[in-house]
PDB file of C-alpha atoms in Angstrom:
ATOM      1  CA  UNK A1380     -19.556  51.778  27.051  1.00  0.00           C
ATOM      2  CA  UNK A1381     -19.615  48.674  29.013  1.00  0.00           C
ATOM      3  CA  UNK A1382     -17.037  46.658  29.905  1.00  0.00           C
ATOM      4  CA  UNK A1383     -18.146  43.524  28.180  1.00  0.00           C
ATOM      5  CA  UNK A1384     -18.729  45.123  25.099  1.00  0.00           C
ATOM      6  CA  UNK A1385     -15.063  46.613  25.308  1.00  0.00           C
ATOM      7  CA  UNK A1386     -13.639  43.308  25.590  1.00  0.00           C
ATOM      8  CA  UNK A1387     -15.289  42.107  22.886  1.00  0.00           C
ATOM      9  CA  UNK A1388     -13.949  45.358  20.629  1.00  0.00           C
ATOM     10  CA  UNK A1389     -10.449  44.422  22.206  1.00  0.00           C
ATOM     11  CA  UNK A1390     -10.633  40.769  21.384  1.00  0.00           C
ATOM     12  CA  UNK A1391     -11.708  41.261  17.848  1.00  0.00           C
ATOM     13  CA  UNK A1392      -8.954  43.961  17.031  1.00  0.00           C
ATOM     14  CA  UNK A1393      -6.163  41.592  18.038  1.00  0.00           C
ATOM     15  CA  UNK A1394      -8.060  38.925  16.349  1.00  0.00           C
ATOM     16  CA  UNK A1395      -7.953  41.130  12.861  1.00  0.00           C
ATOM     17  CA  UNK A1396      -4.072  42.280  13.673  1.00  0.00           C
ATOM     18  CA  UNK A1397      -3.032  38.230  14.307  1.00  0.00           C
ATOM     19  CA  UNK A1398      -4.494  37.678  11.056  1.00  0.00           C
ATOM     20  CA  UNK A1399      -2.720  39.950   9.595  1.00  0.00           C
ATOM     21  CA  UNK A1400       0.323  38.004  10.596  1.00  0.00           C
ATOM     22  CA  UNK A1401      -1.031  35.041   8.847  1.00  0.00           C
ATOM     23  CA  UNK A1402      -1.331  36.534   5.163  1.00  0.00           C
ATOM     24  CA  UNK A1403      -0.252  34.282   2.402  1.00  0.00           C
ATOM     25  CA  UNK A1404       3.830  34.835   1.287  1.00  0.00           C
ATOM     26  CA  UNK A1405       4.413  35.454  -1.774  1.00  0.00           C
ATOM     27  CA  UNK A1406       6.267  32.864  -4.293  1.00  0.00           C
ATOM     28  CA  UNK A1407       9.532  35.273  -3.533  1.00  0.00           C
ATOM     29  CA  UNK A1408       8.577  35.387   0.386  1.00  0.00           C
ATOM     30  CA  UNK A1409       8.278  31.527   0.440  1.00  0.00           C
ATOM     31  CA  UNK A1410      11.608  30.404  -1.441  1.00  0.00           C
ATOM     32  CA  UNK A1411      13.642  32.863   0.471  1.00  0.00           C
ATOM     33  CA  UNK A1412      12.286  31.398   3.695  1.00  0.00           C
ATOM     34  CA  UNK A1413      12.758  28.137   2.147  1.00  0.00           C
ATOM     35  CA  UNK A1414      16.629  28.754   1.408  1.00  0.00           C
ATOM     36  CA  UNK A1415      16.843  30.013   4.890  1.00  0.00           C
ATOM     37  CA  UNK A1416      15.770  27.246   6.728  1.00  0.00           C
ATOM     38  CA  UNK A1417      17.451  25.189   4.827  1.00  0.00           C
ATOM     39  CA  UNK A1418      20.691  26.866   5.326  1.00  0.00           C
ATOM     40  CA  UNK A1419      20.027  26.914   9.166  1.00  0.00           C
ATOM     41  CA  UNK A1420      18.666  23.591   9.353  1.00  0.00           C
ATOM     42  CA  UNK A1421      22.001  21.912   7.743  1.00  0.00           C
ATOM     43  CA  UNK A1422      24.857  24.688   8.089  1.00  0.00           C
ATOM     44  CA  UNK A1423      27.790  22.295   8.875  1.00  0.00           C
ATOM     45  CA  UNK A1424      26.702  20.103   6.244  1.00  0.00           C
ATOM     46  CA  UNK A1425      26.742  22.701   3.467  1.00  0.00           C
ATOM     47  CA  UNK A1426      30.178  23.773   5.067  1.00  0.00           C
ATOM     48  CA  UNK A1427      31.387  20.529   4.451  1.00  0.00           C
ATOM     49  CA  UNK A1428      30.295  20.152   1.293  1.00  0.00           C
ATOM     50  CA  UNK A1429      31.773  23.455   0.417  1.00  0.00           C
ATOM     51  CA  UNK A1430      35.135  22.920   1.859  1.00  0.00           C
ATOM     52  CA  UNK A1431      35.427  19.323  -0.005  1.00  0.00           C
ATOM     53  CA  UNK A1432      34.721  21.490  -3.375  1.00  0.00           C
ATOM     54  CA  UNK A1433      37.211  24.056  -2.660  1.00  0.00           C
ATOM     55  CA  UNK A1434      39.794  21.448  -1.945  1.00  0.00           C
ATOM     56  CA  UNK A1435      38.852  20.259  -6.360  1.00  0.00           C
ATOM     57  CA  UNK A1436      39.941  22.452  -9.342  1.00  0.00           C
ATOM     58  CA  UNK A1437      36.969  21.906 -10.368  1.00  0.00           C
ATOM     59  CA  UNK A1438      34.094  24.865 -10.778  1.00  0.00           C
ATOM     60  CA  UNK A1439      30.733  23.262 -10.555  1.00  0.00           C
ATOM     61  CA  UNK A1440      28.936  19.915  -8.852  1.00  0.00           C
ATOM     62  CA  UNK A1441      25.350  18.499  -9.284  1.00  0.00           C
ATOM     63  CA  UNK A1442      24.494  15.191  -7.684  1.00  0.00           C
ATOM     64  CA  UNK A1443      21.166  13.472  -6.836  1.00  0.00           C
ATOM     65  CA  UNK A1444      21.403  10.193  -4.747  1.00  0.00           C
ATOM     66  CA  UNK A1445      21.297   7.008  -6.852  1.00  0.00           C
ATOM     67  CA  UNK A1446      22.777   9.064  -9.965  1.00  0.00           C
ATOM     68  CA  UNK A1447      26.077   9.717 -11.309  1.00  0.00           C
ATOM     69  CA  UNK A1448      27.707  13.005  -9.879  1.00  0.00           C
ATOM     70  CA  UNK A1449      27.846  15.943 -12.840  1.00  0.00           C
ATOM     71  CA  UNK A1450      30.870  18.022 -12.745  1.00  0.00           C
ATOM     72  CA  UNK A1451      31.628  21.065 -14.700  1.00  0.00           C
ATOM     73  CA  UNK A1452      34.682  23.165 -15.300  1.00  0.00           C
ATOM     74  CA  UNK A1453      34.474  26.957 -16.503  1.00  0.00           C
ATOM     75  CA  UNK A1454      36.334  27.514 -19.769  1.00  0.00           C
ATOM     76  CA  UNK A1455      38.746  29.922 -19.669  1.00  0.00           C
ATOM     77  CA  UNK A1456      39.603  30.617 -23.253  1.00  0.00           C
ATOM     78  CA  UNK A1457      37.356  30.873 -26.543  1.00  0.00           C
ATOM     79  CA  UNK A1458      33.979  32.622 -27.428  1.00  0.00           C
ATOM     80  CA  UNK A1459      32.507  30.292 -24.558  1.00  0.00           C
ATOM     81  CA  UNK A1460      35.005  31.965 -22.002  1.00  0.00           C
ATOM     82  CA  UNK A1461      33.254  31.896 -18.511  1.00  0.00           C
ATOM     83  CA  UNK A1462      30.623  29.059 -19.193  1.00  0.00           C
ATOM     84  CA  UNK A1463      30.788  25.821 -17.331  1.00  0.00           C
ATOM     85  CA  UNK A1464      31.703  22.646 -19.502  1.00  0.00           C
ATOM     86  CA  UNK A1465      30.439  19.177 -18.337  1.00  0.00           C
ATOM     87  CA  UNK A1466      33.108  17.020 -17.989  1.00  0.00           C
ATOM     88  CA  UNK A1467      32.613  13.151 -19.178  1.00  0.00           C
ATOM     89  CA  UNK A1468      34.974  11.642 -17.137  1.00  0.00           C
ATOM     90  CA  UNK A1469      36.122  13.639 -14.233  1.00  0.00           C
ATOM     91  CA  UNK A1470      35.314  11.783 -10.836  1.00  0.00           C
ATOM     92  CA  UNK A1471      34.755  13.270  -7.130  1.00  0.00           C
ATOM     93  CA  UNK A1472      34.097  10.606  -4.431  1.00  0.00           C
ATOM     94  CA  UNK A1473      34.995  12.694  -1.729  1.00  0.00           C
ATOM     95  CA  UNK A1474      32.261  15.037  -2.525  1.00  0.00           C
ATOM     96  CA  UNK A1475      29.798  12.247  -2.545  1.00  0.00           C
ATOM     97  CA  UNK A1476      31.048  11.050   0.780  1.00  0.00           C
ATOM     98  CA  UNK A1477      30.592  14.229   2.135  1.00  0.00           C
ATOM     99  CA  UNK A1478      26.987  14.717   1.117  1.00  0.00           C
ATOM    100  CA  UNK A1479      26.100  10.989   2.318  1.00  0.00           C
ATOM    101  CA  UNK A1480      27.798  11.859   5.486  1.00  0.00           C
ATOM    102  CA  UNK A1481      26.327  15.326   6.604  1.00  0.00           C
ATOM    103  CA  UNK A1482      22.368  14.133   5.211  1.00  0.00           C
ATOM    104  CA  UNK A1483      22.726  15.764   1.911  1.00  0.00           C
ATOM    105  CA  UNK A1484      20.685  13.811  -0.621  1.00  0.00           C
ATOM    106  CA  UNK A1485      21.134  16.415  -3.480  1.00  0.00           C
ATOM    107  CA  UNK A1486      22.748  19.410  -4.434  1.00  0.00           C
ATOM    108  CA  UNK A1487      23.936  21.924  -7.066  1.00  0.00           C
ATOM    109  CA  UNK A1488      26.873  23.890  -6.339  1.00  0.00           C
ATOM    110  CA  UNK A1489      28.726  26.566  -8.239  1.00  0.00           C
ATOM    111  CA  UNK A1490      32.137  28.465  -7.773  1.00  0.00           C
ATOM    112  CA  UNK A1491      31.241  32.099  -7.942  1.00  0.00           C
ATOM    113  CA  UNK A1492      33.441  34.771  -7.171  1.00  0.00           C
ATOM    114  CA  UNK A1493      35.473  34.016  -4.076  1.00  0.00           C
ATOM    115  CA  UNK A1494      33.167  31.751  -2.781  1.00  0.00           C
ATOM    116  CA  UNK A1495      30.183  28.747  -3.792  1.00  0.00           C
ATOM    117  CA  UNK A1496      26.672  29.199  -4.600  1.00  0.00           C
ATOM    118  CA  UNK A1497      23.854  26.409  -3.845  1.00  0.00           C
ATOM    119  CA  UNK A1498      21.506  26.400  -6.556  1.00  0.00           C
ATOM    120  CA  UNK A1499      17.835  26.540  -5.466  1.00  0.00           C
ATOM    121  CA  UNK A1500      15.264  27.786  -7.406  1.00  0.00           C
ATOM    122  CA  UNK A1501      13.581  30.247  -9.842  1.00  0.00           C
ATOM    123  CA  UNK A1502      10.288  32.083  -9.919  1.00  0.00           C
ATOM    124  CA  UNK A1503       9.172  35.242 -11.873  1.00  0.00           C
ATOM    125  CA  UNK A1504       8.505  38.572 -10.491  1.00  0.00           C
ATOM    126  CA  UNK A1505       5.510  41.098 -10.779  1.00  0.00           C
ATOM    127  CA  UNK A1506       7.592  43.256 -12.532  1.00  0.00           C
ATOM    128  CA  UNK A1507       8.386  40.657 -15.615  1.00  0.00           C
ATOM    129  CA  UNK A1508      11.888  39.442 -14.503  1.00  0.00           C
ATOM    130  CA  UNK A1509      13.384  35.936 -13.915  1.00  0.00           C
ATOM    131  CA  UNK A1510      14.622  35.491 -10.795  1.00  0.00           C
ATOM    132  CA  UNK A1511      17.532  32.912  -9.811  1.00  0.00           C
ATOM    133  CA  UNK A1512      17.676  32.205  -5.946  1.00  0.00           C
ATOM    134  CA  UNK A1513      20.908  30.963  -4.499  1.00  0.00           C
ATOM    135  CA  UNK A1514      22.502  30.454  -0.899  1.00  0.00           C
ATOM    136  CA  UNK A1515      25.993  31.860  -1.049  1.00  0.00           C
ATOM    137  CA  UNK A1516      28.957  30.686   1.435  1.00  0.00           C
ATOM    138  CA  UNK A1517      31.357  34.006   1.119  1.00  0.00           C
ATOM    139  CA  UNK A1518      31.073  37.457   1.234  1.00  0.00           C
ATOM    140  CA  UNK A1519      29.757  39.620  -1.529  1.00  0.00           C
ATOM    141  CA  UNK A1520      30.759  43.242  -0.648  1.00  0.00           C
ATOM    142  CA  UNK A1521      29.888  44.914  -3.531  1.00  0.00           C
ATOM    143  CA  UNK A1522      26.550  43.622  -4.213  1.00  0.00           C
ATOM    144  CA  UNK A1523      23.228  45.588  -2.321  1.00  0.00           C
ATOM    145  CA  UNK A1524      20.910  44.429  -0.278  1.00  0.00           C
ATOM    146  CA  UNK A1525      17.738  43.301  -1.345  1.00  0.00           C
ATOM    147  CA  UNK A1526      14.356  45.498  -1.464  1.00  0.00           C
ATOM    148  CA  UNK A1527      11.071  45.312  -3.212  1.00  0.00           C
ATOM    149  CA  UNK A1528      12.073  48.817  -4.610  1.00  0.00           C
ATOM    150  CA  UNK A1529      15.409  47.560  -6.107  1.00  0.00           C
ATOM    151  CA  UNK A1530      13.046  44.943  -7.844  1.00  0.00           C
ATOM    152  CA  UNK A1531      10.701  47.251  -8.844  1.00  0.00           C
ATOM    153  CA  UNK A1532      13.117  49.832 -10.523  1.00  0.00           C
ATOM    154  CA  UNK A1533      15.854  47.662 -12.310  1.00  0.00           C
ATOM    155  CA  UNK A1534      15.327  45.303 -15.390  1.00  0.00           C
ATOM    156  CA  UNK A1535      18.386  42.913 -14.023  1.00  0.00           C
ATOM    157  CA  UNK A1536      20.323  42.991 -10.904  1.00  0.00           C
ATOM    158  CA  UNK A1537      21.642  41.457  -8.079  1.00  0.00           C
ATOM    159  CA  UNK A1538      20.942  41.180  -4.437  1.00  0.00           C
ATOM    160  CA  UNK A1539      22.114  39.861  -0.755  1.00  0.00           C
ATOM    161  CA  UNK A1540      20.459  39.494   2.337  1.00  0.00           C
ATOM    162  CA  UNK A1541      22.093  37.475   5.018  1.00  0.00           C
ATOM    163  CA  UNK A1542      21.151  34.303   6.402  1.00  0.00           C
ATOM    164  CA  UNK A1543      23.819  33.598   8.745  1.00  0.00           C
ATOM    165  CA  UNK A1544      27.701  35.174   9.345  1.00  0.00           C
ATOM    166  CA  UNK A1545      28.669  32.886   6.386  1.00  0.00           C
ATOM    167  CA  UNK A1546      25.845  32.654   4.285  1.00  0.00           C
ATOM    168  CA  UNK A1547      23.979  34.930   2.545  1.00  0.00           C
ATOM    169  CA  UNK A1548      20.483  35.020   0.472  1.00  0.00           C
ATOM    170  CA  UNK A1549      21.971  35.812  -3.206  1.00  0.00           C
ATOM    171  CA  UNK A1550      19.442  36.651  -5.673  1.00  0.00           C
ATOM    172  CA  UNK A1551      20.378  37.450  -9.519  1.00  0.00           C
ATOM    173  CA  UNK A1552      17.482  38.749 -12.011  1.00  0.00           C
ATOM    174  CA  UNK A1553      16.667  39.671 -15.637  1.00  0.00           C
ATOM    175  CA  UNK A1554      13.985  40.847 -17.836  1.00  0.00           C
ATOM    176  CA  UNK A1555      11.713  38.367 -18.977  1.00  0.00           C
ATOM    177  CA  UNK A1556      12.038  39.503 -22.789  1.00  0.00           C
ATOM    178  CA  UNK A1557      10.945  36.022 -24.007  1.00  0.00           C
ATOM    179  CA  UNK A1558       7.390  37.026 -22.536  1.00  0.00           C
ATOM    180  CA  UNK A1559       7.127  40.083 -24.307  1.00  0.00           C
ATOM    181  CA  UNK A1560       6.840  37.421 -27.778  1.00  0.00           C
ATOM    182  CA  UNK A1561       4.344  35.915 -26.053  1.00  0.00           C
ATOM    183  CA  UNK A1562       1.734  38.996 -25.398  1.00  0.00           C
ATOM    184  CA  UNK A1563       2.087  38.975 -21.619  1.00  0.00           C
ATOM    185  CA  UNK A1564       0.758  42.726 -21.206  1.00  0.00           C
ATOM    186  CA  UNK A1565       2.971  43.247 -17.807  1.00  0.00           C
ATOM    187  CA  UNK A1566       6.020  42.560 -19.979  1.00  0.00           C
ATOM    188  CA  UNK A1567       4.893  44.339 -22.978  1.00  0.00           C
ATOM    189  CA  UNK A1568       4.518  47.543 -20.433  1.00  0.00           C
ATOM    190  CA  UNK A1569       8.289  47.400 -18.893  1.00  0.00           C
ATOM    191  CA  UNK A1570       9.677  46.859 -22.510  1.00  0.00           C
ATOM    192  CA  UNK A1571       7.743  49.957 -23.670  1.00  0.00           C
ATOM    193  CA  UNK A1572       9.407  51.612 -20.478  1.00  0.00           C
ATOM    194  CA  UNK A1573      12.976  50.512 -22.059  1.00  0.00           C
ATOM    195  CA  UNK A1574      13.463  47.595 -19.919  1.00  0.00           C
ATOM    196  CA  UNK A1575      15.843  45.160 -22.089  1.00  0.00           C
ATOM    197  CA  UNK A1576      17.911  41.862 -20.914  1.00  0.00           C
ATOM    198  CA  UNK A1577      21.298  42.864 -19.915  1.00  0.00           C
ATOM    199  CA  UNK A1578      23.895  43.471 -22.477  1.00  0.00           C
ATOM    200  CA  UNK A1579      21.206  43.768 -25.061  1.00  0.00           C
TER     201      UNK A1579
END
């Protein structure tokens, strides 16, 4: 084989290998990357926001610059125990001040176990699951690591992937049973295999 031809083959193989590295990300991968980048970009600001929230007795905050803050408290009794109730009169100026001081123009955070969830996005998997994707400030020792196999095998579940020492990418998913009634063939197939929403 002549040297120029061998060089062309080598360059072609390198080009093909390079193209593989630039393949399009799935929606799940895009959302995961976005959450990881956002946490790493302003981890100090998010830490400050969580610290301010932790100093309150409330369980949830949502705010967008220029709008009134929404504050929620988890119900501790009755049929709706555990659900978050919007409080009409509550104020939290220290939360807004912390967000402004740390360049956080909007946020939605919820107390969860021993830490806080930062709400980011939802998406639908190819296995007919609605996935809620969060950044979690704290440790979740009982939650397994995320993998594609876990989604393929489990109708409903939770998983995590580390972002930094203190932050995790946390996902919680449920079988999208409502899409069965809409005639989605993938969801119908999963329902026929016995998949149901947790508790059903």
